[in-house]
PDB file of C-alpha atoms in Angstrom:
ATOM      1  CA  MET A   1     -20.301 -63.871 -28.276  1.00  0.00           C
ATOM      2  CA  SER A   2     -23.258 -64.911 -30.584  1.00  0.00           C
ATOM      3  CA  LEU A   3     -25.354 -67.995 -30.041  1.00  0.00           C
ATOM      4  CA  PRO A   4     -24.956 -70.594 -32.709  1.00  0.00           C
ATOM      5  CA  VAL A   5     -27.734 -70.465 -35.406  1.00  0.00           C
ATOM      6  CA  LYS A   6     -29.490 -73.492 -36.286  1.00  0.00           C
ATOM      7  CA  VAL A   7     -29.115 -74.118 -40.121  1.00  0.00           C
ATOM      8  CA  MET A   8     -32.082 -75.578 -41.817  1.00  0.00           C
ATOM      9  CA  ARG A   9     -31.116 -75.433 -45.282  1.00  0.00           C
ATOM     10  CA  ASP A  10     -28.020 -74.598 -47.184  1.00  0.00           C
ATOM     11  CA  GLY A  11     -27.717 -73.990 -50.794  1.00  0.00           C
ATOM     12  CA  LEU A  12     -28.053 -72.046 -54.138  1.00  0.00           C
ATOM     13  CA  LEU A  13     -31.055 -69.520 -55.234  1.00  0.00           C
ATOM     14  CA  GLU A  14     -31.027 -67.108 -57.870  1.00  0.00           C
ATOM     15  CA  LYS A  15     -32.161 -63.823 -56.895  1.00  0.00           C
ATOM     16  CA  ARG A  16     -33.555 -61.159 -59.544  1.00  0.00           C
ATOM     17  CA  SER A  17     -31.517 -57.992 -59.224  1.00  0.00           C
ATOM     18  CA  SER A  18     -33.276 -54.505 -58.513  1.00  0.00           C
ATOM     19  CA  GLY A  19     -31.302 -52.764 -61.274  1.00  0.00           C
ATOM     20  CA  LEU A  20     -32.589 -51.658 -64.376  1.00  0.00           C
ATOM     21  CA  LEU A  21     -31.850 -55.001 -66.440  1.00  0.00           C
ATOM     22  CA  GLN A  22     -32.951 -57.249 -63.477  1.00  0.00           C
ATOM     23  CA  LEU A  23     -30.381 -60.020 -64.181  1.00  0.00           C
ATOM     24  CA  TRP A  24     -30.842 -63.394 -62.039  1.00  0.00           C
ATOM     25  CA  LYS A  25     -27.530 -63.550 -59.659  1.00  0.00           C
ATOM     26  CA  LYS A  26     -26.602 -66.846 -57.968  1.00  0.00           C
ATOM     27  CA  LYS A  27     -26.591 -66.564 -54.143  1.00  0.00           C
ATOM     28  CA  ARG A  28     -25.644 -69.147 -51.572  1.00  0.00           C
ATOM     29  CA  CYS A  29     -28.511 -69.009 -49.199  1.00  0.00           C
ATOM     30  CA  VAL A  30     -28.926 -70.108 -45.657  1.00  0.00           C
ATOM     31  CA  LEU A  31     -32.322 -70.544 -44.188  1.00  0.00           C
ATOM     32  CA  THR A  32     -31.883 -70.298 -40.472  1.00  0.00           C
ATOM     33  CA  GLU A  33     -34.950 -70.167 -37.426  1.00  0.00           C
ATOM     34  CA  ASP A  34     -34.429 -66.287 -37.682  1.00  0.00           C
ATOM     35  CA  GLY A  35     -34.554 -65.673 -41.785  1.00  0.00           C
ATOM     36  CA  LEU A  36     -32.717 -66.115 -44.916  1.00  0.00           C
ATOM     37  CA  ARG A  37     -29.089 -65.124 -45.132  1.00  0.00           C
ATOM     38  CA  LEU A  38     -27.896 -64.288 -48.882  1.00  0.00           C
ATOM     39  CA  HIS A  39     -24.297 -64.589 -49.486  1.00  0.00           C
ATOM     40  CA  GLN A  40     -22.469 -63.809 -52.762  1.00  0.00           C
ATOM     41  CA  HIS A  41     -21.931 -67.021 -54.785  1.00  0.00           C
ATOM     42  CA  LYS A  42     -18.268 -68.033 -55.184  1.00  0.00           C
ATOM     43  CA  PRO A  43     -18.111 -71.053 -57.462  1.00  0.00           C
ATOM     44  CA  GLY A  44     -15.646 -73.742 -55.710  1.00  0.00           C
ATOM     45  CA  ALA A  45     -15.957 -72.121 -52.072  1.00  0.00           C
ATOM     46  CA  ALA A  46     -16.827 -74.586 -49.396  1.00  0.00           C
ATOM     47  CA  ALA A  47     -20.586 -74.142 -47.985  1.00  0.00           C
ATOM     48  CA  ALA A  48     -19.495 -74.139 -44.567  1.00  0.00           C
ATOM     49  CA  ALA A  49     -16.985 -71.314 -45.114  1.00  0.00           C
ATOM     50  CA  SER A  50     -19.249 -69.003 -47.114  1.00  0.00           C
ATOM     51  CA  ALA A  51     -22.330 -69.406 -44.987  1.00  0.00           C
ATOM     52  CA  PHE A  52     -21.008 -67.488 -42.263  1.00  0.00           C
ATOM     53  CA  GLY A  53     -17.688 -66.199 -42.964  1.00  0.00           C
ATOM     54  CA  SER A  54     -18.585 -63.862 -45.805  1.00  0.00           C
ATOM     55  CA  LYS A  55     -20.553 -60.439 -45.188  1.00  0.00           C
ATOM     56  CA  ALA A  56     -24.453 -61.417 -46.045  1.00  0.00           C
ATOM     57  CA  LYS A  57     -27.794 -59.730 -46.692  1.00  0.00           C
ATOM     58  CA  GLU A  58     -30.134 -61.188 -44.358  1.00  0.00           C
ATOM     59  CA  LEU A  59     -33.886 -61.210 -44.647  1.00  0.00           C
ATOM     60  CA  ARG A  60     -35.137 -61.479 -40.937  1.00  0.00           C
ATOM     61  CA  PHE A  61     -38.422 -63.389 -40.424  1.00  0.00           C
ATOM     62  CA  ASP A  62     -39.348 -60.408 -38.011  1.00  0.00           C
ATOM     63  CA  ARG A  63     -39.295 -58.139 -41.148  1.00  0.00           C
ATOM     64  CA  MET A  64     -40.909 -60.601 -43.668  1.00  0.00           C
ATOM     65  CA  ALA A  65     -44.418 -60.626 -44.257  1.00  0.00           C
ATOM     66  CA  THR A  66     -45.137 -63.616 -46.817  1.00  0.00           C
ATOM     67  CA  VAL A  67     -43.884 -65.716 -49.303  1.00  0.00           C
ATOM     68  CA  ASP A  68     -46.109 -65.354 -52.625  1.00  0.00           C
ATOM     69  CA  CYS A  69     -46.276 -65.812 -56.313  1.00  0.00           C
ATOM     70  CA  VAL A  70     -45.311 -69.258 -56.925  1.00  0.00           C
ATOM     71  CA  GLU A  71     -44.747 -69.999 -60.523  1.00  0.00           C
ATOM     72  CA  TYR A  72     -43.333 -73.151 -62.125  1.00  0.00           C
ATOM     73  CA  LYS A  73     -42.133 -72.666 -65.601  1.00  0.00           C
ATOM     74  CA  ARG A  74     -39.393 -74.923 -67.577  1.00  0.00           C
ATOM     75  CA  GLY A  75     -38.108 -76.853 -64.469  1.00  0.00           C
ATOM     76  CA  LEU A  76     -37.868 -73.678 -62.205  1.00  0.00           C
ATOM     77  CA  VAL A  77     -39.867 -72.445 -59.356  1.00  0.00           C
ATOM     78  CA  TYR A  78     -40.405 -68.693 -59.153  1.00  0.00           C
ATOM     79  CA  PHE A  79     -41.302 -66.992 -55.871  1.00  0.00           C
ATOM     80  CA  THR A  80     -41.616 -63.812 -53.943  1.00  0.00           C
ATOM     81  CA  VAL A  81     -40.608 -62.863 -50.592  1.00  0.00           C
ATOM     82  CA  VAL A  82     -42.657 -59.967 -49.558  1.00  0.00           C
ATOM     83  CA  MET A  83     -41.166 -57.839 -46.485  1.00  0.00           C
ATOM     84  CA  VAL A  84     -43.308 -55.828 -44.224  1.00  0.00           C
ATOM     85  CA  THR A  85     -42.476 -52.554 -45.836  1.00  0.00           C
ATOM     86  CA  GLY A  86     -43.780 -54.098 -49.082  1.00  0.00           C
ATOM     87  CA  LYS A  87     -40.791 -54.597 -50.770  1.00  0.00           C
ATOM     88  CA  GLU A  88     -40.752 -57.460 -53.126  1.00  0.00           C
ATOM     89  CA  ILE A  89     -37.798 -59.759 -53.739  1.00  0.00           C
ATOM     90  CA  ASP A  90     -37.923 -62.181 -56.486  1.00  0.00           C
ATOM     91  CA  PHE A  91     -36.196 -65.798 -56.279  1.00  0.00           C
ATOM     92  CA  ARG A  92     -36.166 -68.871 -58.494  1.00  0.00           C
ATOM     93  CA  CYS A  93     -34.767 -72.163 -57.994  1.00  0.00           C
ATOM     94  CA  ALA A  94     -34.769 -75.739 -59.348  1.00  0.00           C
ATOM     95  CA  GLN A  95     -37.736 -77.655 -59.115  1.00  0.00           C
ATOM     96  CA  ASP A  96     -36.343 -80.841 -57.886  1.00  0.00           C
ATOM     97  CA  GLY A  97     -36.842 -81.992 -54.247  1.00  0.00           C
ATOM     98  CA  THR A  98     -38.578 -79.549 -51.743  1.00  0.00           C
ATOM     99  CA  ALA A  99     -38.832 -76.157 -52.991  1.00  0.00           C
ATOM    100  CA  TRP A 100     -37.249 -73.538 -51.285  1.00  0.00           C
ATOM    101  CA  ASN A 101     -40.251 -71.387 -51.363  1.00  0.00           C
ATOM    102  CA  ALA A 102     -42.018 -74.113 -49.247  1.00  0.00           C
ATOM    103  CA  GLU A 103     -39.325 -74.254 -46.907  1.00  0.00           C
ATOM    104  CA  ILE A 104     -39.055 -70.584 -46.363  1.00  0.00           C
ATOM    105  CA  ALA A 105     -42.897 -70.117 -45.823  1.00  0.00           C
ATOM    106  CA  LEU A 106     -42.716 -73.105 -43.086  1.00  0.00           C
ATOM    107  CA  ALA A 107     -39.819 -71.501 -41.502  1.00  0.00           C
ATOM    108  CA  LEU A 108     -41.819 -68.093 -41.433  1.00  0.00           C
ATOM    109  CA  VAL A 109     -45.004 -69.476 -40.317  1.00  0.00           C
ATOM    110  CA  ARG A 110     -43.176 -71.363 -37.281  1.00  0.00           C
ATOM    111  CA  TYR A 111     -41.439 -68.388 -36.654  1.00  0.00           C
ATOM    112  CA  LYS A 112     -44.666 -66.076 -36.470  1.00  0.00           C
ATOM    113  CA  ASN A 113     -46.515 -68.732 -34.280  1.00  0.00           C
ATOM    114  CA  LEU A 114     -43.450 -68.675 -31.935  1.00  0.00           C
ATOM    115  CA  GLN A 115     -43.765 -64.999 -31.589  1.00  0.00           C
ATOM    116  CA  ALA A 116     -47.396 -64.949 -31.068  1.00  0.00           C
ATOM    117  CA  VAL A 117     -47.297 -67.695 -28.245  1.00  0.00           C
ATOM    118  CA  GLN A 118     -44.428 -65.540 -26.573  1.00  0.00           C
ATOM    119  CA  THR A 119     -46.796 -62.564 -26.831  1.00  0.00           C
ATOM    120  CA  GLY A 120     -49.449 -64.481 -25.546  1.00  0.00           C
ATOM    121  CA  ARG A 121     -47.611 -65.585 -22.378  1.00  0.00           C
ATOM    122  CA  ASN A 122     -46.197 -62.245 -21.867  1.00  0.00           C
ATOM    123  CA  ARG A 123     -49.730 -60.631 -21.815  1.00  0.00           C
ATOM    124  CA  GLN A 124     -50.971 -63.372 -19.596  1.00  0.00           C
ATOM    125  CA  LEU A 125     -48.006 -62.670 -17.231  1.00  0.00           C
ATOM    126  CA  SER A 126     -48.622 -58.852 -17.187  1.00  0.00           C
ATOM    127  CA  SER A 127     -52.494 -59.243 -16.876  1.00  0.00           C
ATOM    128  CA  SER A 128     -52.168 -61.867 -13.778  1.00  0.00           C
ATOM    129  CA  SER A 129     -49.452 -59.573 -12.203  1.00  0.00           C
ATOM    130  CA  LEU A 130     -51.585 -56.552 -12.749  1.00  0.00           C
ATOM    131  CA  SER A 131     -54.866 -58.261 -11.432  1.00  0.00           C
ATOM    132  CA  SER A 132     -53.055 -59.468  -8.275  1.00  0.00           C
ATOM    133  CA  SER A 133     -51.788 -56.144  -7.724  1.00  0.00           C
ATOM    134  CA  ASN A 134     -54.900 -54.362  -8.377  1.00  0.00           C
ATOM    135  CA  LEU A 135     -56.728 -56.146  -5.317  1.00  0.00           C
ATOM    136  CA  PRO A 136     -58.165 -53.572  -2.348  1.00  0.00           C
ATOM    137  CA  SER A 137     -56.219 -54.085   0.552  1.00  0.00           C
ATOM    138  CA  SER A 138     -59.374 -54.376   2.521  1.00  0.00           C
ATOM    139  CA  ASN A 139     -60.597 -57.436   0.665  1.00  0.00           C
ATOM    140  CA  LEU A 140     -57.260 -59.185   1.174  1.00  0.00           C
ATOM    141  CA  HIS A 141     -58.213 -60.101   4.886  1.00  0.00           C
ATOM    142  CA  GLY A 142     -62.239 -59.986   4.352  1.00  0.00           C
ATOM    143  CA  SER A 143     -64.492 -62.740   5.185  1.00  0.00           C
ATOM    144  CA  SER A 144     -65.479 -65.427   2.696  1.00  0.00           C
ATOM    145  CA  SER A 145     -68.986 -63.767   2.553  1.00  0.00           C
ATOM    146  CA  ASP A 146     -67.363 -60.411   0.894  1.00  0.00           C
ATOM    147  CA  TYR A 147     -66.962 -62.384  -2.417  1.00  0.00           C
ATOM    148  CA  LEU A 148     -70.605 -63.730  -2.730  1.00  0.00           C
TER     149      LEU A 148
END
């Protein structure tokens, strides 16, 4: 059983296909704490049903490097999601309200910060357990003058 995922935003984005013609295709996108899920856009389908019911392509934040290349043209925002492998995925959306690129970038930064804090805690815990286990046994019961 998987844990429920917190949805931060749900709506339509257009993704440029990687084929020869590089056509723009509408995708239902769900931004979560873990990444961005891309679903096939089915006009008339309920948002909640398509959000998790269909097979989705997932762009996880642990595999995402950055959100780049923001351009504003003719009422649209164009941006690129760059994966750690170097792969670039182009998107566009309407320029009204808070743009998707800003929300994805903020969620990515939040995710990376949480990972850095967790890594720091793990290092601190492992170094404190190593330092306490590396004390020589003769110093454990020594006098206070042994430490001066």
